[in-house]
């Protein structure tokens, strides 16, 4: 399937997503059939190569698709990010047999989520205590994972845990005995993204589910998986900004106060200018990071952290400005800017908080 065809598929479901995103947000759920359909079109992990049933997108192409979905519904985009991160983790950490076993499931409509965070290991993932214990030709998975995006919808969970002298990522069926998935009650934003706490108690899976055989350095595993999550979130933030810009400019062109269009009040126009600057800034940072991915640049990891940081910061500021421009017209649950405001704030927390991104960027600055 060509990139254009996939972009068309993204556009084909646009009205359905746009018209229902507000209701899904309020209900806290996206219909599973739709998620499976989109995943089954390969759209949730579009960079998977064609020989594993994927669309073989470049990072740049996948980014444009992610921004488009993100402009419609951040919950759905979050599910897409988690699923794509799961596929990327298998692609990068799995061996030939594991890629052949799992990737066709992910491009065929089965849904996946990724669990790193634990009650006592948030920003500091080195505090992770979940464990993988060998048991013959099986491993036993034990631990608690929190706020796992899309876990409430998932058929497969990629769980990061201690293994041997290092760590490993293991593929766990969500239906395996010993797995409990409890939705996060009333999340502040991305309310339909299926965030859940995942408890694993003596879960027995074949040792072949240990990606790459396991016993790898934890920082390597985490950086590999999180880099995909970060660039995906960053492009999603571009989408949030585009949605805000569209709705605010339309409103400012038509609503009159003090005998003039809102757009003619300079303080309102300044908000619109700043929104445009945010959208362009975030887009450029994402395009630069995706260029690094597509060319295999050594700057890929840092360019991705930068794009995620800029995207999240600009989306949070931009969405706040958008609510200000819309005022009471946007100050209701279900409205595009109200949703954007809550969703964008969470982008400053996931895949490395603003502060953690700044720590990484400052270390890079000092090392130059
Ligand atoms: P803490 O680590 O307790 O941090 C609290 C505050 O202290 C933050 O402001 C932080 O920046 C600051 N801080 C901490 N350490 C430092 C430091 N060294 N220097 C400066 N400031 C510091 N996890 C998953 O595993 N999978 C998922 O799919 C997933 N999805 C998520 C989706 C959402 C919407 C949210 C909110 C979270 C998700 N998470 C997920 C969890 C997420 O990764 C963590 O919330 C995040 O890493 C921060 O950890 P914490 O919440 O425990 O905050």
Tab-separated table of C-alpha atoms and ligand atoms in Angstrom:
chain	number	residue	atom	x	y	z
A	1	UNK	CA	0.000	0.000	0.000
A	2	UNK	CA	1.397	3.398	-0.924
A	3	UNK	CA	1.867	6.299	1.435
A	4	UNK	CA	-0.788	8.274	-0.453
A	5	UNK	CA	-3.305	5.474	-0.061
A	6	UNK	CA	-2.708	5.402	3.676
A	7	UNK	CA	-3.018	9.168	3.895
A	8	UNK	CA	-6.332	8.798	2.054
A	9	UNK	CA	-7.429	6.233	4.630
A	10	UNK	CA	-6.557	8.697	7.359
A	11	UNK	CA	-8.606	11.344	5.591
A	12	UNK	CA	-11.456	8.884	4.908
A	13	UNK	CA	-12.178	8.468	8.613
A	14	UNK	CA	-11.736	12.186	9.316
A	15	UNK	CA	-15.428	13.133	9.547
A	16	UNK	CA	-16.190	10.166	11.806
A	17	UNK	CA	-13.379	11.056	14.209
A	18	UNK	CA	-13.954	14.817	14.079
A	19	UNK	CA	-17.683	14.485	14.714
A	20	UNK	CA	-17.347	12.039	17.608
A	21	UNK	CA	-14.137	13.041	19.411
A	22	UNK	CA	-15.974	15.279	21.894
A	23	UNK	CA	-18.489	12.561	22.754
A	24	UNK	CA	-15.730	9.941	23.129
A	25	UNK	CA	-13.917	12.301	25.474
A	26	UNK	CA	-16.995	12.664	27.655
A	27	UNK	CA	-17.780	8.926	27.546
A	28	UNK	CA	-14.116	8.057	28.215
A	29	UNK	CA	-14.023	5.527	25.415
A	30	UNK	CA	-13.357	5.226	21.680
A	31	UNK	CA	-15.273	2.360	20.026
A	32	UNK	CA	-12.985	-0.685	19.969
A	33	UNK	CA	-14.175	-1.676	16.508
A	34	UNK	CA	-12.889	1.596	15.124
A	35	UNK	CA	-9.540	1.205	16.890
A	36	UNK	CA	-9.176	-2.319	15.506
A	37	UNK	CA	-10.181	-1.173	12.038
A	38	UNK	CA	-7.602	1.632	11.999
A	39	UNK	CA	-4.916	-0.623	13.483
A	40	UNK	CA	-5.845	-3.265	10.899
A	41	UNK	CA	-5.216	-0.734	8.128
A	42	UNK	CA	-1.683	-0.408	9.515
A	43	UNK	CA	-2.278	3.237	10.420
A	44	UNK	CA	-1.292	2.907	14.094
A	45	UNK	CA	2.216	1.648	13.316
A	46	UNK	CA	2.700	2.944	9.805
A	47	UNK	CA	6.499	2.665	9.881
A	48	UNK	CA	6.408	-1.146	10.048
A	49	UNK	CA	7.843	-2.451	6.755
A	50	UNK	CA	5.590	-4.015	4.138
A	51	UNK	CA	7.093	-7.489	4.630
A	52	UNK	CA	5.488	-7.498	8.074
A	53	UNK	CA	2.165	-6.168	6.822
A	54	UNK	CA	2.973	-2.512	7.478
A	55	UNK	CA	2.823	0.583	5.322
A	56	UNK	CA	6.583	1.222	5.313
A	57	UNK	CA	6.165	4.920	6.039
A	58	UNK	CA	9.099	7.205	6.694
A	59	UNK	CA	9.110	9.041	10.020
A	60	UNK	CA	8.151	12.218	8.138
A	61	UNK	CA	5.105	10.532	6.556
A	62	UNK	CA	4.060	8.915	9.813
A	63	UNK	CA	4.487	12.282	11.523
A	64	UNK	CA	2.109	13.984	9.105
A	65	UNK	CA	-0.446	11.230	9.659
A	66	UNK	CA	0.002	11.486	13.449
A	67	UNK	CA	-0.481	15.274	13.374
A	68	UNK	CA	-3.625	14.806	11.320
A	69	UNK	CA	-5.102	12.267	13.756
A	70	UNK	CA	-3.910	14.447	16.666
A	71	UNK	CA	-5.762	17.444	15.232
A	72	UNK	CA	-8.990	15.437	15.425
A	73	UNK	CA	-8.716	13.473	18.664
A	74	UNK	CA	-5.797	13.292	21.095
A	75	UNK	CA	-7.239	10.186	22.752
A	76	UNK	CA	-7.182	8.270	19.503
A	77	UNK	CA	-3.754	9.679	18.699
A	78	UNK	CA	-2.536	8.493	22.133
A	79	UNK	CA	-3.710	4.952	21.380
A	80	UNK	CA	-1.886	5.242	18.058
A	81	UNK	CA	1.285	6.402	19.825
A	82	UNK	CA	1.224	3.481	22.284
A	83	UNK	CA	0.549	0.943	19.589
A	84	UNK	CA	3.262	2.408	17.361
A	85	UNK	CA	5.693	2.401	20.282
A	86	UNK	CA	4.936	-1.289	20.898
A	87	UNK	CA	5.588	-2.112	17.248
A	88	UNK	CA	8.775	-0.036	17.223
A	89	UNK	CA	9.998	-1.825	20.357
A	90	UNK	CA	9.499	-5.209	18.667
A	91	UNK	CA	11.166	-3.916	15.493
A	92	UNK	CA	14.226	-2.622	17.342
A	93	UNK	CA	14.630	-5.085	20.202
A	94	UNK	CA	13.104	-8.268	18.794
A	95	UNK	CA	14.916	-10.864	16.710
A	96	UNK	CA	13.868	-12.032	13.234
A	97	UNK	CA	11.438	-14.653	14.587
A	98	UNK	CA	9.848	-12.233	17.036
A	99	UNK	CA	9.373	-9.567	14.368
A	100	UNK	CA	7.737	-12.177	12.128
A	101	UNK	CA	5.523	-13.390	14.996
A	102	UNK	CA	4.318	-10.098	16.478
A	103	UNK	CA	4.399	-7.364	13.833
A	104	UNK	CA	1.719	-8.955	11.586
A	105	UNK	CA	-0.566	-9.075	14.643
A	106	UNK	CA	-0.017	-5.369	15.269
A	107	UNK	CA	-0.574	-4.423	11.617
A	108	UNK	CA	-3.546	-6.790	11.492
A	109	UNK	CA	-5.687	-5.023	14.081
A	110	UNK	CA	-4.659	-6.467	17.455
A	111	UNK	CA	-3.903	-3.603	19.845
A	112	UNK	CA	-0.817	-3.125	21.997
A	113	UNK	CA	0.328	-0.903	24.871
A	114	UNK	CA	3.669	-0.317	26.606
A	115	UNK	CA	4.313	-0.302	30.372
A	116	UNK	CA	7.410	1.314	31.908
A	117	UNK	CA	6.154	3.483	34.737
A	118	UNK	CA	5.552	2.108	38.205
A	119	UNK	CA	4.221	3.604	41.436
A	120	UNK	CA	7.785	4.365	42.588
A	121	UNK	CA	9.443	4.679	39.181
A	122	UNK	CA	8.061	7.632	37.221
A	123	UNK	CA	10.706	10.041	35.935
A	124	UNK	CA	13.344	7.802	37.516
A	125	UNK	CA	12.893	4.540	35.642
A	126	UNK	CA	16.083	3.164	37.199
A	127	UNK	CA	13.893	2.575	40.282
A	128	UNK	CA	11.842	0.020	38.322
A	129	UNK	CA	11.195	-3.166	40.328
A	130	UNK	CA	9.004	-5.275	38.011
A	131	UNK	CA	10.833	-8.548	37.463
A	132	UNK	CA	11.241	-11.379	34.977
A	133	UNK	CA	12.228	-14.681	36.554
A	134	UNK	CA	13.314	-17.619	34.346
A	135	UNK	CA	11.295	-20.796	34.852
A	136	UNK	CA	12.445	-23.506	32.424
A	137	UNK	CA	11.452	-22.437	28.951
A	138	UNK	CA	9.153	-19.767	30.431
A	139	UNK	CA	9.563	-16.529	32.369
A	140	UNK	CA	7.434	-15.289	35.241
A	141	UNK	CA	6.429	-11.629	35.127
A	142	UNK	CA	5.687	-9.766	38.372
A	143	UNK	CA	5.098	-6.081	39.001
A	144	UNK	CA	2.809	-3.061	38.807
A	145	UNK	CA	2.673	-0.589	35.915
A	146	UNK	CA	0.775	2.689	36.130
A	147	UNK	CA	-0.912	4.978	33.621
A	148	UNK	CA	-0.340	2.634	30.706
A	149	UNK	CA	-1.935	4.378	27.730
A	150	UNK	CA	-4.295	2.147	25.715
A	151	UNK	CA	-3.942	-0.753	28.182
A	152	UNK	CA	-7.729	-0.809	28.592
A	153	UNK	CA	-8.028	-1.693	24.881
A	154	UNK	CA	-4.882	-3.795	24.497
A	155	UNK	CA	-4.577	-7.410	23.376
A	156	UNK	CA	-0.813	-7.327	24.042
A	157	UNK	CA	1.287	-5.544	26.658
A	158	UNK	CA	4.968	-4.800	26.214
A	159	UNK	CA	6.259	-4.818	29.775
A	160	UNK	CA	9.681	-3.481	30.786
A	161	UNK	CA	11.206	-5.225	33.799
A	162	UNK	CA	14.377	-6.368	35.511
A	163	UNK	CA	15.943	-9.454	33.949
A	164	UNK	CA	19.254	-11.113	34.785
A	165	UNK	CA	21.862	-8.435	35.433
A	166	UNK	CA	20.001	-5.998	33.204
A	167	UNK	CA	16.457	-5.586	31.947
A	168	UNK	CA	14.142	-6.768	29.218
A	169	UNK	CA	10.979	-6.017	27.348
A	170	UNK	CA	8.550	-8.926	27.213
A	171	UNK	CA	5.339	-9.376	25.235
A	172	UNK	CA	2.505	-10.396	27.536
A	173	UNK	CA	-1.021	-11.293	26.336
A	174	UNK	CA	-3.423	-8.968	28.129
A	175	UNK	CA	-5.687	-11.963	28.749
A	176	UNK	CA	-2.953	-14.073	30.429
A	177	UNK	CA	-3.785	-15.445	33.896
A	178	UNK	CA	-2.365	-13.089	36.542
A	179	UNK	CA	-2.835	-9.879	34.507
A	180	UNK	CA	-5.265	-7.300	35.909
A	181	UNK	CA	-6.045	-4.099	34.021
A	182	UNK	CA	-7.820	-1.339	35.950
A	183	UNK	CA	-8.758	1.844	34.062
A	184	UNK	CA	-7.497	5.129	35.569
A	185	UNK	CA	-10.662	6.798	36.889
A	186	UNK	CA	-11.524	10.174	35.314
A	187	UNK	CA	-8.196	11.187	33.777
A	188	UNK	CA	-7.789	14.936	33.336
A	189	UNK	CA	-7.243	14.689	29.586
A	190	UNK	CA	-7.038	12.222	26.698
A	191	UNK	CA	-9.948	10.724	28.594
A	192	UNK	CA	-10.721	8.071	25.994
A	193	UNK	CA	-7.120	6.858	25.602
A	194	UNK	CA	-7.647	3.783	27.779
A	195	UNK	CA	-5.114	4.669	30.503
A	196	UNK	CA	-4.892	1.872	33.033
A	197	UNK	CA	-2.974	0.419	35.916
A	198	UNK	CA	-1.606	-3.000	35.022
A	199	UNK	CA	-0.892	-5.555	37.740
A	200	UNK	CA	1.095	-8.656	36.900
A	201	UNK	CA	1.145	-11.468	39.466
A	202	UNK	CA	3.099	-14.594	38.577
A	203	UNK	CA	2.275	-14.240	34.877
A	204	UNK	CA	3.866	-17.133	32.955
A	205	UNK	CA	4.884	-16.477	29.345
A	206	UNK	CA	7.182	-18.420	26.997
A	207	UNK	CA	10.816	-17.314	27.098
A	208	UNK	CA	10.474	-16.630	23.358
A	209	UNK	CA	8.403	-13.573	24.346
A	210	UNK	CA	11.536	-11.900	25.779
A	211	UNK	CA	12.504	-9.455	23.043
A	212	UNK	CA	16.050	-10.100	21.838
A	213	UNK	CA	16.534	-12.683	24.598
A	214	UNK	CA	16.523	-10.068	27.340
A	215	UNK	CA	19.277	-9.084	29.779
A	216	UNK	CA	19.960	-5.733	28.125
A	217	UNK	CA	20.915	-2.378	29.705
A	218	UNK	CA	17.752	-0.655	30.993
A	219	UNK	CA	18.733	2.818	29.657
A	220	UNK	CA	19.143	1.367	26.153
A	221	UNK	CA	15.718	-0.295	26.284
A	222	UNK	CA	14.005	2.770	27.640
A	223	UNK	CA	15.632	5.204	25.209
A	224	UNK	CA	14.784	2.967	22.263
A	225	UNK	CA	11.084	2.710	23.079
A	226	UNK	CA	10.624	6.221	24.460
A	227	UNK	CA	12.181	7.851	21.406
A	228	UNK	CA	9.300	6.582	19.285
A	229	UNK	CA	6.782	7.695	21.902
A	230	UNK	CA	8.369	11.126	22.060
A	231	UNK	CA	8.355	11.846	18.364
A	232	UNK	CA	4.804	10.576	18.081
A	233	UNK	CA	3.627	12.768	20.965
A	234	UNK	CA	5.477	15.734	19.439
A	235	UNK	CA	3.649	15.345	16.115
A	236	UNK	CA	0.401	14.880	18.062
A	237	UNK	CA	1.059	18.267	19.700
A	238	UNK	CA	1.379	19.811	16.234
A	239	UNK	CA	-2.095	18.430	15.581
A	240	UNK	CA	-3.479	19.996	18.765
A	241	UNK	CA	-2.067	23.378	17.713
A	242	UNK	CA	-3.526	23.099	14.201
A	243	UNK	CA	-6.976	22.295	15.598
A	244	UNK	CA	-6.771	25.304	17.940
A	245	UNK	CA	-5.584	27.605	15.171
A	246	UNK	CA	-8.405	26.546	12.840
A	247	UNK	CA	-11.194	27.017	15.336
A	248	UNK	CA	-9.827	30.288	16.764
A	249	UNK	CA	-9.238	31.986	13.424
A	250	UNK	CA	-12.738	30.989	12.272
A	251	UNK	CA	-14.228	32.419	15.472
A	252	UNK	CA	-12.178	35.631	15.333
A	253	UNK	CA	-13.275	36.229	11.737
A	254	UNK	CA	-16.972	36.064	12.599
A	255	UNK	CA	-17.643	37.161	16.176
A	256	UNK	CA	-18.073	40.864	16.823
A	257	UNK	CA	-17.574	42.740	20.088
A	258	UNK	CA	-17.417	46.541	20.524
A	259	UNK	CA	-18.617	46.848	16.902
A	260	UNK	CA	-15.626	45.027	15.464
A	261	UNK	CA	-14.573	41.519	14.608
A	262	UNK	CA	-12.506	39.877	17.350
A	263	UNK	CA	-9.677	39.609	14.811
A	264	UNK	CA	-9.583	43.411	14.641
A	265	UNK	CA	-8.826	43.729	18.352
A	266	UNK	CA	-5.060	43.734	18.529
A	267	UNK	CA	-4.845	41.820	21.796
A	268	UNK	CA	-6.879	38.988	20.253
A	269	UNK	CA	-4.827	39.149	17.061
A	270	UNK	CA	-1.710	38.744	19.193
A	271	UNK	CA	-3.071	35.444	20.527
A	272	UNK	CA	-3.622	34.281	16.944
A	273	UNK	CA	-0.107	35.330	15.972
A	274	UNK	CA	1.349	33.439	18.935
A	275	UNK	CA	-0.704	30.359	18.064
A	276	UNK	CA	0.684	30.432	14.542
A	277	UNK	CA	4.215	30.825	15.897
A	278	UNK	CA	3.633	27.840	18.212
A	279	UNK	CA	2.306	25.666	15.396
A	280	UNK	CA	5.174	26.569	13.068
A	281	UNK	CA	7.817	26.156	15.797
A	282	UNK	CA	6.522	22.735	16.810
A	283	UNK	CA	6.213	21.628	13.186
A	284	UNK	CA	9.778	22.656	12.384
A	285	UNK	CA	11.134	20.844	15.449
A	286	UNK	CA	9.209	17.699	14.445
A	287	UNK	CA	10.311	17.890	10.819
A	288	UNK	CA	13.918	18.220	11.935
A	289	UNK	CA	13.597	15.211	14.284
A	290	UNK	CA	11.882	13.078	11.633
A	291	UNK	CA	14.590	14.041	9.159
A	292	UNK	CA	17.130	12.702	11.684
A	293	UNK	CA	15.131	9.434	11.949
A	294	UNK	CA	14.865	9.065	8.191
A	295	UNK	CA	18.565	9.703	7.589
A	296	UNK	CA	19.829	7.674	10.574
A	297	UNK	CA	21.471	10.784	12.028
A	298	UNK	CA	23.408	10.538	15.284
A	299	UNK	CA	21.337	13.567	16.400
A	300	UNK	CA	18.141	11.491	16.319
A	301	UNK	CA	17.703	10.971	20.060
A	302	UNK	CA	18.402	14.555	21.063
A	303	UNK	CA	16.417	16.052	18.168
A	304	UNK	CA	13.491	13.895	19.296
A	305	UNK	CA	13.722	15.057	22.917
A	306	UNK	CA	13.860	18.638	21.657
A	307	UNK	CA	10.813	18.129	19.404
A	308	UNK	CA	8.847	16.541	22.246
A	309	UNK	CA	9.759	19.333	24.636
A	310	UNK	CA	8.974	22.120	22.166
A	311	UNK	CA	5.798	20.414	20.959
A	312	UNK	CA	4.400	19.849	24.451
A	313	UNK	CA	5.314	23.317	25.692
A	314	UNK	CA	3.877	25.074	22.640
A	315	UNK	CA	0.723	22.933	22.671
A	316	UNK	CA	0.065	23.665	26.349
A	317	UNK	CA	0.607	27.427	25.863
A	318	UNK	CA	-1.241	27.483	22.543
A	319	UNK	CA	-4.256	25.596	23.862
A	320	UNK	CA	-4.490	27.994	26.809
A	321	UNK	CA	-4.444	30.952	24.378
A	322	UNK	CA	-7.087	29.214	22.269
A	323	UNK	CA	-9.462	28.929	25.242
A	324	UNK	CA	-8.865	32.653	25.885
A	325	UNK	CA	-9.778	33.595	22.308
A	326	UNK	CA	-12.921	31.440	22.328
A	327	UNK	CA	-13.809	32.480	25.908
A	328	UNK	CA	-17.272	31.186	26.898
A	329	UNK	CA	-17.795	29.698	23.422
A	330	UNK	CA	-15.014	27.200	24.122
A	331	UNK	CA	-15.283	26.812	27.862
A	332	UNK	CA	-17.346	23.626	27.836
A	333	UNK	CA	-16.505	19.975	27.944
A	334	UNK	CA	-16.570	18.502	24.468
A	335	UNK	CA	-15.459	21.723	22.742
A	336	UNK	CA	-12.287	21.417	20.660
A	337	UNK	CA	-10.322	23.981	22.677
A	338	UNK	CA	-11.510	22.748	26.084
A	339	UNK	CA	-10.361	19.273	25.112
A	340	UNK	CA	-7.103	20.612	23.674
A	341	UNK	CA	-6.391	22.516	26.905
A	342	UNK	CA	-6.710	19.387	29.068
A	343	UNK	CA	-5.039	17.061	26.564
A	344	UNK	CA	-2.088	19.383	25.897
A	345	UNK	CA	-1.256	19.725	29.586
A	346	UNK	CA	-0.751	15.978	29.820
A	347	UNK	CA	1.698	16.134	26.929
A	348	UNK	CA	4.012	18.020	29.296
A	349	UNK	CA	4.061	14.929	31.539
A	350	UNK	CA	4.191	11.835	29.336
A	351	UNK	CA	7.251	10.334	27.621
A	352	UNK	CA	9.517	12.441	29.854
A	353	UNK	CA	8.195	15.478	31.701
A	354	UNK	CA	9.180	19.005	30.645
A	355	UNK	CA	11.754	19.016	33.428
A	356	UNK	CA	13.283	15.678	32.410
A	357	UNK	CA	13.485	16.853	28.803
A	358	UNK	CA	15.226	20.007	30.029
A	359	UNK	CA	17.672	17.915	32.065
A	360	UNK	CA	18.531	15.870	28.946
A	361	UNK	CA	18.807	18.983	26.765
A	362	UNK	CA	21.001	20.761	29.302
A	363	UNK	CA	23.323	17.738	29.479
A	364	UNK	CA	23.551	17.828	25.683
A	365	UNK	CA	24.322	21.549	25.761
A	366	UNK	CA	27.068	21.023	28.338
A	367	UNK	CA	28.620	18.146	26.377
A	368	UNK	CA	28.880	20.103	23.132
B	1	LIG	P1	7.434	12.154	39.117
B	1	LIG	O1	8.572	11.400	38.518
B	1	LIG	O2	7.051	11.863	40.520
B	1	LIG	O3	7.705	13.700	38.942
B	1	LIG	C1	6.986	14.714	39.660
B	1	LIG	C2	7.557	16.071	39.274
B	1	LIG	O4	8.948	16.136	39.652
B	1	LIG	C3	7.515	16.329	37.763
B	1	LIG	O5	7.276	17.687	37.521
B	1	LIG	C4	8.919	15.981	37.323
B	1	LIG	O6	9.301	16.629	36.111
B	1	LIG	C5	9.734	16.445	38.522
B	1	LIG	N1	11.019	15.755	38.588
B	1	LIG	C6	11.255	14.460	38.888
B	1	LIG	N2	12.568	14.185	38.831
B	1	LIG	C7	13.182	15.332	38.470
B	1	LIG	C8	14.528	15.709	38.220
B	1	LIG	N3	15.551	14.847	38.301
B	1	LIG	N4	14.785	16.995	37.871
B	1	LIG	C9	13.777	17.892	37.746
B	1	LIG	N5	12.476	17.593	37.961
B	1	LIG	C10	12.193	16.334	38.317
B	1	LIG	N6	3.767	5.345	31.567
B	1	LIG	C11	3.956	4.186	30.871
B	1	LIG	O7	4.748	3.351	31.293
B	1	LIG	N7	3.274	3.934	29.727
B	1	LIG	C12	2.382	4.805	29.207
B	1	LIG	O8	1.792	4.537	28.153
B	1	LIG	C13	2.141	6.026	29.903
B	1	LIG	N8	1.228	6.912	29.455
B	1	LIG	C14	0.950	8.030	30.207
B	1	LIG	C15	-0.053	8.906	29.783
B	1	LIG	C16	-0.391	10.003	30.570
B	1	LIG	C17	-1.498	10.903	30.113
B	1	LIG	C18	0.310	10.263	31.770
B	1	LIG	C19	-0.061	11.445	32.635
B	1	LIG	C20	1.311	9.416	32.176
B	1	LIG	C21	1.651	8.300	31.402
B	1	LIG	N9	2.631	7.416	31.811
B	1	LIG	C22	2.860	6.260	31.097
B	1	LIG	C23	3.396	7.694	33.011
B	1	LIG	C24	4.419	8.793	32.740
B	1	LIG	O9	5.484	8.267	32.001
B	1	LIG	C25	4.873	9.383	34.092
B	1	LIG	O10	3.752	10.057	34.634
B	1	LIG	C26	6.028	10.352	33.919
B	1	LIG	O11	7.207	9.681	33.571
B	1	LIG	C27	6.294	11.160	35.185
B	1	LIG	O12	6.364	10.315	36.285
B	1	LIG	P2	5.498	10.658	37.599
B	1	LIG	O13	4.119	10.971	37.144
B	1	LIG	O14	5.674	9.563	38.556
B	1	LIG	O15	6.087	12.001	38.158
